[in-house]
Amino acid sequence: MFIMRFTERPYVAYTEDDVRHSFRSSVRLTFPNSHFNPELGADLYNEYLDEYEFSEEVGFDGLMLNEHHNTPTCMGAAMNLEAAILARITKKAKIVLLGNPLPIFDNPIRLAEELAEIDMISRGRLVSGFVRGTGIESWATNTNPVHNRERFEEAHDLIIKTWTTPGPFRWEGRHYQFRVVNPFERPLQRPHPPVWIPGVGSPETLEWCARHHYPYIYLETDPEVTVSMTDLYSKAAAEIGYEPGPQNFGYLWRIHVQDTDEKAVEVGKGFLIGNAGVGRVPLPGDFMAPAGYNSREGSKRLLEQYKHALRPDPLYGGVDAAGWDKVVESNRVVVGSPKTVIKKIRQGLEVFRPGILGVWTNDGTIGHKDTMRCLQLMKEEVLPAVREMGKELGLPGPFEQAP
């Protein structure tokens, strides 16, 4: 099993009321950047890098980063910069980028060059994930959501060709045209760094991943729907002649551990309470999925997720708005002492059977000190137990068995 550690690297100095009183009560896209204090931002960036550096010492196999724009919930607006820093200050852990939002880039070749540099600086530790990006990213960069999937697939194809085909060559696509493709720097890993794709269950993306043998990382999706999505991937894989295993799937899960259940519950509330958190305050539907962004089948799949989701407040929605107790009860957030957390993780692994486990240790208002204690307990008790579970349950990661 491959175990990676993640945080959204949030900005923390704002309240839920600030969000509710902003334009359309949205914590993304239109939440005023006048709330941002660069001095606090500087402190937070350095704390998050310290936590990631310690995560390697803790024993995580990978350090996962993501990218969002126009939001305090994730300060990773330039994820590749953070990745380059981690590539230099760490030695063993994979640098897992989940992922670069391809449709918002007008020059995929520049992105291919950046990623090649990160792979070389890290001496071959890059895992290069790609995403379509939420609708927020389309709004923030003024890119047409109707062409989002087409741009995603074409940019992916161009990047892979850039990494694997000697230049110079010419590219004349529907969305990208380059007379000369000939970046001098190429990745250390051959033929190219591993590619993983995260998401929440778009059927088109699942089928596309299966055709490319790319692991699919479920981003905290509803348990019941996750199983049906795995079936969709497996069916697409069977059509091209292979049977996927745990190495083809991952699951990102909010997990926070403290010395006692009581302490963990109190600290873990920071995931949801104190500011908008992730999922606490709903986002306007046209912000997240503007017209043309999703296919009909993709929209139907998302509605299935909400049908099985916790019942939130009817006015404000948001999965987490169902309330802290219900969210914990459902295991959407796992908090507790090492003993409690280990038990709950096993229950999830038996259902999801992922070869990749993303441990989302902190967010919202969970502070640096509590995060470091969480990581220490992960090192001493949780990670060794989870590794044994992976062996016992037969959950190989993608570096143990090829997807």
Coordinates of C-alpha atoms in Angstrom, one line a residue:
M1 CA 0.0 0.0 0.0
F2 CA 1.1 3.5 -0.8
I3 CA 0.3 6.1 1.9
M4 CA 0.5 9.8 1.2
R5 CA -0.2 12.8 3.4
F6 CA -2.3 15.8 2.4
T7 CA -3.5 19.2 3.5
E8 CA -5.2 21.9 1.5
R9 CA -2.9 24.5 3.1
P10 CA -5.8 26.8 4.0
Y11 CA -5.7 30.4 5.1
V12 CA -7.3 30.6 8.5
A13 CA -8.0 34.2 9.5
Y14 CA -11.7 34.6 8.5
T15 CA -15.0 33.4 9.9
E16 CA -17.9 31.5 8.6
D17 CA -20.0 34.7 9.0
D18 CA -17.5 36.6 6.7
V19 CA -18.3 34.0 4.0
R20 CA -22.1 34.0 4.5
H21 CA -22.1 37.8 4.2
S22 CA -19.9 37.9 1.0
F23 CA -21.2 37.9 -2.5
R24 CA -23.5 34.8 -3.0
S25 CA -22.0 33.4 0.3
S26 CA -19.2 31.8 -1.6
V27 CA -15.8 30.9 -0.1
R28 CA -14.4 30.5 -3.6
L29 CA -14.1 32.8 -6.5
T30 CA -15.7 36.0 -5.0
F31 CA -14.7 35.9 -1.4
P32 CA -12.8 39.3 -1.0
N33 CA -9.0 39.0 -0.9
S34 CA -9.1 42.0 1.5
H35 CA -9.3 39.3 4.2
F36 CA -5.8 38.1 3.3
N37 CA -2.9 39.2 5.5
P38 CA 0.4 38.5 3.7
E39 CA 2.4 38.4 7.0
L40 CA 0.1 35.6 8.3
G41 CA 0.2 34.0 4.8
A42 CA 4.0 33.9 5.0
D43 CA 3.9 32.2 8.4
L44 CA 1.3 29.6 7.2
Y45 CA 3.3 28.7 4.0
N46 CA 6.4 28.0 6.1
E47 CA 4.4 26.0 8.7
Y48 CA 2.9 23.8 5.9
L49 CA 6.3 23.2 4.4
D50 CA 7.6 22.2 7.8
E51 CA 4.7 19.8 8.2
Y52 CA 5.4 18.2 4.8
E53 CA 9.1 17.9 5.6
F54 CA 8.3 16.2 8.9
S55 CA 5.8 13.9 7.1
E56 CA 8.7 12.3 5.2
E57 CA 10.4 11.6 8.6
V58 CA 7.1 10.2 9.9
G59 CA 7.2 7.6 7.1
F60 CA 4.6 8.7 4.5
D61 CA 5.4 7.4 1.1
G62 CA 4.1 10.5 -0.6
L63 CA 3.5 14.2 -0.1
M64 CA 0.3 15.2 -1.9
L65 CA -0.3 18.7 -3.1
N66 CA -3.3 20.2 -5.0
E67 CA -4.1 23.5 -6.6
H68 CA -7.0 25.9 -6.4
H69 CA -7.5 29.5 -7.3
N70 CA -9.4 32.5 -5.7
T71 CA -10.1 30.8 -2.4
P72 CA -8.8 30.8 1.2
T73 CA -9.5 27.1 1.6
C74 CA -6.4 26.3 -0.4
M75 CA -3.4 28.6 -0.7
G76 CA -1.8 26.3 -3.3
A77 CA -2.4 28.6 -6.2
A78 CA 1.0 27.7 -7.6
M79 CA 1.4 24.1 -6.6
N80 CA 4.4 23.4 -8.7
L81 CA 6.4 26.1 -6.7
E82 CA 5.7 24.1 -3.5
A83 CA 6.5 20.9 -5.3
A84 CA 9.9 22.3 -6.4
I85 CA 10.7 23.3 -2.8
L86 CA 9.7 19.9 -1.4
A87 CA 11.7 18.2 -4.2
R88 CA 14.9 19.9 -2.8
I89 CA 14.3 19.7 1.0
T90 CA 13.1 16.0 1.0
K91 CA 15.0 12.9 0.0
K92 CA 12.7 9.8 -0.2
A93 CA 9.0 10.6 -0.4
K94 CA 7.2 10.9 -3.7
I95 CA 6.0 14.3 -4.7
V96 CA 2.4 13.6 -5.6
L97 CA 0.6 16.4 -7.5
L98 CA -3.1 15.9 -7.7
G99 CA -3.1 17.8 -9.8
N100 CA -2.3 20.4 -12.4
P101 CA -5.6 21.7 -13.9
L102 CA -4.8 21.3 -17.6
P103 CA -7.6 23.2 -19.3
I104 CA -6.7 26.5 -17.8
F105 CA -3.2 26.4 -19.3
D106 CA -2.6 28.0 -22.7
N107 CA 0.9 26.5 -22.9
P108 CA 1.1 22.8 -21.9
I109 CA 4.7 22.7 -23.1
R110 CA 5.7 25.1 -20.4
L111 CA 4.0 22.9 -17.8
A112 CA 5.8 19.8 -19.2
E113 CA 9.1 21.7 -18.7
E114 CA 8.2 22.7 -15.1
L115 CA 7.3 19.1 -14.2
A116 CA 10.5 17.8 -15.8
E117 CA 12.5 20.1 -13.7
I118 CA 10.7 19.0 -10.5
D119 CA 11.3 15.3 -11.5
M120 CA 15.0 16.0 -12.0
I121 CA 15.5 18.1 -8.8
S122 CA 13.7 15.3 -6.8
R123 CA 15.8 12.7 -8.6
G124 CA 12.9 10.9 -10.0
R125 CA 10.2 11.2 -7.3
L126 CA 7.5 13.0 -9.1
V127 CA 4.0 11.6 -9.5
S128 CA 2.3 14.0 -12.0
G129 CA -1.4 14.1 -11.6
F130 CA -3.7 16.0 -13.9
V131 CA -7.2 17.4 -13.3
R132 CA -9.9 19.2 -15.3
G133 CA -10.2 21.7 -12.4
T134 CA -13.5 22.8 -10.9
G135 CA -15.7 25.4 -12.6
I136 CA -14.1 27.9 -10.2
E137 CA -10.8 27.5 -12.1
S138 CA -12.6 28.2 -15.4
W139 CA -14.1 31.3 -14.0
A140 CA -10.8 32.5 -12.4
T141 CA -8.8 32.1 -15.6
N142 CA -11.6 33.0 -18.1
T143 CA -11.4 29.7 -20.0
N144 CA -14.5 28.3 -21.7
P145 CA -16.0 25.4 -19.6
V146 CA -17.6 24.0 -22.8
H147 CA -14.2 23.0 -24.0
N148 CA -12.9 21.9 -20.6
R149 CA -12.7 18.2 -21.3
E150 CA -11.4 18.6 -24.8
R151 CA -8.6 20.9 -23.6
F152 CA -7.8 18.5 -20.8
E153 CA -7.4 15.5 -23.1
E154 CA -5.4 17.4 -25.7
A155 CA -3.1 19.0 -23.2
H156 CA -2.5 15.6 -21.6
D157 CA -1.6 14.1 -25.0
L158 CA 0.7 17.0 -25.9
I159 CA 2.5 16.7 -22.5
I160 CA 3.0 13.0 -22.8
K161 CA 4.3 13.3 -26.3
T162 CA 6.6 16.2 -25.2
W163 CA 8.1 13.9 -22.6
T164 CA 8.5 10.8 -24.8
T165 CA 9.1 11.9 -28.4
P166 CA 12.4 13.5 -29.4
G167 CA 12.0 17.0 -30.8
P168 CA 11.7 19.1 -32.6
F169 CA 8.2 18.3 -33.9
R170 CA 5.1 20.3 -34.8
W171 CA 1.7 20.1 -33.0
E172 CA -1.5 21.2 -34.7
G173 CA -4.4 20.3 -32.5
R174 CA -7.9 21.7 -32.1
H175 CA -7.0 23.8 -29.0
Y176 CA -3.2 24.0 -29.1
Q177 CA -0.9 24.8 -32.0
F178 CA 2.9 24.9 -31.8
R179 CA 5.2 25.2 -34.7
V180 CA 8.2 23.9 -32.7
V181 CA 7.9 21.5 -29.8
N182 CA 11.5 20.9 -28.5
P183 CA 11.9 21.5 -24.8
F184 CA 15.5 20.6 -24.0
E185 CA 14.9 19.4 -20.4
R186 CA 13.0 16.1 -20.0
P187 CA 12.0 14.1 -17.0
L188 CA 14.5 11.8 -15.2
Q189 CA 11.9 9.0 -15.1
R190 CA 11.5 7.1 -18.3
P191 CA 9.4 7.0 -20.3
H192 CA 7.7 9.6 -18.1
P193 CA 6.7 10.2 -14.5
P194 CA 3.7 8.2 -13.2
V195 CA 0.3 9.8 -13.9
W196 CA -2.5 9.6 -11.4
I197 CA -5.9 11.2 -11.8
P198 CA -8.1 12.4 -8.8
G199 CA -11.8 13.1 -9.0
V200 CA -15.3 12.7 -7.6
G201 CA -16.6 10.2 -10.1
S202 CA -17.1 11.7 -13.6
P203 CA -17.9 8.6 -15.7
E204 CA -16.0 9.9 -18.7
T205 CA -12.9 10.5 -16.6
L206 CA -13.1 7.0 -15.0
E207 CA -13.3 5.4 -18.4
W208 CA -10.5 7.6 -19.8
C209 CA -8.3 6.6 -16.8
A210 CA -9.0 2.9 -17.3
R211 CA -8.0 3.2 -21.0
H212 CA -4.7 4.7 -19.9
H213 CA -4.1 2.4 -17.0
Y214 CA -4.0 5.5 -14.7
P215 CA -4.8 5.0 -11.0
Y216 CA -8.0 7.0 -10.0
I217 CA -8.0 8.7 -6.6
Y218 CA -11.4 9.2 -5.1
L219 CA -11.6 12.5 -3.3
E220 CA -13.6 11.6 -0.2
T221 CA -16.5 10.3 -2.2
D222 CA -19.6 8.7 -0.7
P223 CA -18.8 5.0 0.2
E224 CA -21.7 3.5 -1.6
V225 CA -21.2 5.5 -4.7
T226 CA -17.4 4.8 -4.6
V227 CA -18.1 1.1 -5.1
S228 CA -20.3 1.7 -8.1
M229 CA -17.6 4.0 -9.6
T230 CA -15.0 1.3 -9.2
D231 CA -17.3 -1.0 -11.1
L232 CA -17.4 1.5 -14.0
Y233 CA -13.6 1.7 -14.2
S234 CA -13.4 -2.1 -14.0
K235 CA -15.9 -2.5 -16.9
A236 CA -13.9 -0.1 -19.1
A237 CA -10.7 -1.9 -18.2
A238 CA -12.2 -5.2 -19.2
E239 CA -13.2 -3.9 -22.6
I240 CA -9.5 -3.3 -23.4
G241 CA -8.4 -6.6 -21.9
Y242 CA -7.2 -6.2 -18.3
E243 CA -8.5 -6.6 -14.8
P244 CA -7.7 -3.6 -12.4
G245 CA -6.7 -4.2 -8.8
P246 CA -6.1 -2.1 -5.7
Q247 CA -3.1 -0.6 -7.4
N248 CA -5.5 1.2 -9.8
F249 CA -7.5 3.0 -7.0
G250 CA -6.9 5.4 -4.2
Y251 CA -9.0 7.1 -1.6
L252 CA -8.4 10.5 0.1
W253 CA -9.8 10.6 3.6
R254 CA -9.8 13.2 6.4
I255 CA -8.1 11.5 9.3
H256 CA -6.9 13.2 12.5
V257 CA -5.5 11.5 15.5
Q258 CA -4.7 12.8 19.0
D259 CA -3.7 11.0 22.3
T260 CA -7.4 10.6 23.4
D261 CA -10.7 10.3 21.6
E262 CA -11.9 13.4 23.5
K263 CA -8.9 15.5 22.4
A264 CA -9.2 14.3 18.8
V265 CA -12.9 15.1 18.6
E266 CA -12.3 18.6 20.0
V267 CA -9.3 19.4 17.7
G268 CA -10.9 17.6 14.7
K269 CA -13.8 20.0 14.7
G270 CA -11.4 22.5 13.2
F271 CA -12.0 20.6 9.9
L272 CA -15.5 22.1 9.9
I273 CA -15.9 24.7 12.5
G274 CA -14.4 28.2 12.9
N275 CA -14.2 29.2 9.3
A276 CA -15.8 27.9 6.1
G277 CA -13.6 24.8 6.0
V278 CA -13.9 22.4 3.1
G279 CA -17.6 21.6 2.3
R280 CA -19.0 23.6 5.2
V281 CA -20.6 26.4 3.2
P282 CA -22.1 25.4 -0.1
L283 CA -20.8 26.9 -3.4
P284 CA -23.2 28.3 -6.0
G285 CA -23.8 25.6 -8.5
D286 CA -22.9 27.8 -11.5
F287 CA -19.6 28.5 -9.8
M288 CA -18.6 24.9 -9.4
A289 CA -20.2 23.6 -12.7
P290 CA -20.9 26.4 -15.1
A291 CA -23.0 25.6 -18.2
G292 CA -21.3 23.1 -20.4
Y293 CA -18.8 21.9 -17.8
N294 CA -20.4 18.5 -17.1
S295 CA -22.0 16.0 -19.5
R296 CA -25.5 14.8 -18.7
E297 CA -24.1 11.5 -17.5
G298 CA -21.6 13.4 -15.3
S299 CA -24.3 15.5 -13.8
K300 CA -26.4 12.4 -13.1
R301 CA -23.4 10.8 -11.3
L302 CA -23.0 13.9 -9.1
L303 CA -26.7 13.8 -8.2
E304 CA -26.3 10.2 -7.2
Q305 CA -23.6 11.3 -4.8
Y306 CA -25.8 13.9 -3.2
K307 CA -28.7 11.4 -3.0
H308 CA -26.6 9.2 -0.8
A309 CA -24.9 12.0 1.1
L310 CA -25.6 13.3 4.5
R311 CA -28.7 15.5 4.7
P312 CA -27.5 19.1 5.1
D313 CA -29.1 22.3 6.2
P314 CA -31.7 23.0 3.4
L315 CA -30.6 26.6 3.1
Y316 CA -26.9 26.4 3.2
G317 CA -26.2 22.8 2.0
G318 CA -22.7 21.6 1.9
V319 CA -22.0 18.0 3.0
D320 CA -20.4 19.1 6.3
A321 CA -23.3 21.3 7.1
A322 CA -25.1 18.1 8.2
G323 CA -23.4 18.7 11.5
W324 CA -20.2 17.6 13.1
D325 CA -21.7 14.5 14.9
K326 CA -23.3 13.2 11.7
V327 CA -20.2 13.7 9.7
V328 CA -18.1 11.8 12.2
E329 CA -20.7 9.1 12.6
S330 CA -20.6 8.5 8.8
N331 CA -16.8 8.2 8.9
R332 CA -16.5 11.0 6.3
V333 CA -14.1 12.4 8.9
V334 CA -12.2 9.9 11.1
V335 CA -11.0 11.3 14.4
G336 CA -9.8 9.6 17.6
S337 CA -7.0 8.1 19.5
P338 CA -4.7 5.8 17.6
K339 CA -6.7 2.7 18.6
T340 CA -10.0 4.3 17.5
V341 CA -8.5 5.6 14.2
I342 CA -6.9 2.3 13.3
K343 CA -10.2 0.5 13.8
K344 CA -12.1 2.9 11.6
I345 CA -9.4 2.9 8.9
R346 CA -9.6 -0.9 8.6
Q347 CA -13.4 -0.7 8.2
G348 CA -12.9 1.7 5.3
L349 CA -10.1 -0.3 3.6
E350 CA -12.3 -3.4 3.6
V351 CA -14.9 -1.5 1.6
F352 CA -12.9 0.7 -0.7
R353 CA -9.9 -1.6 -1.1
P354 CA -7.5 1.1 -2.3
G355 CA -3.8 0.5 -3.0
I356 CA -3.3 4.3 -2.4
L357 CA -4.5 5.9 0.8
G358 CA -4.4 9.7 1.1
V359 CA -4.4 10.9 4.7
W360 CA -5.8 14.4 4.9
T361 CA -4.5 15.2 8.4
N362 CA -5.5 18.9 8.9
D363 CA -7.5 21.7 7.5
G364 CA -9.7 24.6 8.6
T365 CA -8.6 25.9 12.0
I366 CA -6.6 22.8 13.1
G367 CA -3.3 24.4 14.2
H368 CA 0.3 23.6 13.6
K369 CA 1.0 22.3 17.1
D370 CA -1.9 19.8 16.9
T371 CA -1.0 18.8 13.4
M372 CA 2.6 18.0 14.5
R373 CA 1.2 15.9 17.4
C374 CA -1.1 14.1 14.9
L375 CA 1.8 13.3 12.7
Q376 CA 3.9 12.0 15.6
L377 CA 1.2 9.6 16.6
M378 CA 0.8 8.5 12.9
K379 CA 4.5 7.7 13.0
E380 CA 4.4 5.8 16.3
E381 CA 1.2 3.8 15.9
V382 CA -1.1 4.4 13.0
L383 CA 1.1 4.0 9.9
P384 CA 2.7 0.8 11.0
A385 CA -0.8 -0.7 11.7
V386 CA -2.1 0.5 8.4
R387 CA 0.8 -1.0 6.5
E388 CA 0.1 -4.4 8.1
M389 CA -3.6 -4.1 7.1
G390 CA -2.5 -3.4 3.5
K391 CA -0.5 -6.6 3.5
E392 CA -3.3 -8.6 5.2
L393 CA -6.0 -7.3 2.9
G394 CA -3.9 -7.7 -0.2
L395 CA -3.8 -4.1 -1.2
P396 CA -0.6 -3.5 -3.3
G397 CA 0.2 0.0 -4.3
P398 CA 1.1 1.1 -7.8
F399 CA 4.9 0.9 -7.1
E400 CA 4.5 -2.7 -5.9
Q401 CA 2.3 -3.8 -8.8
A402 CA 1.9 -2.0 -12.1
P403 CA -1.6 -0.5 -12.7

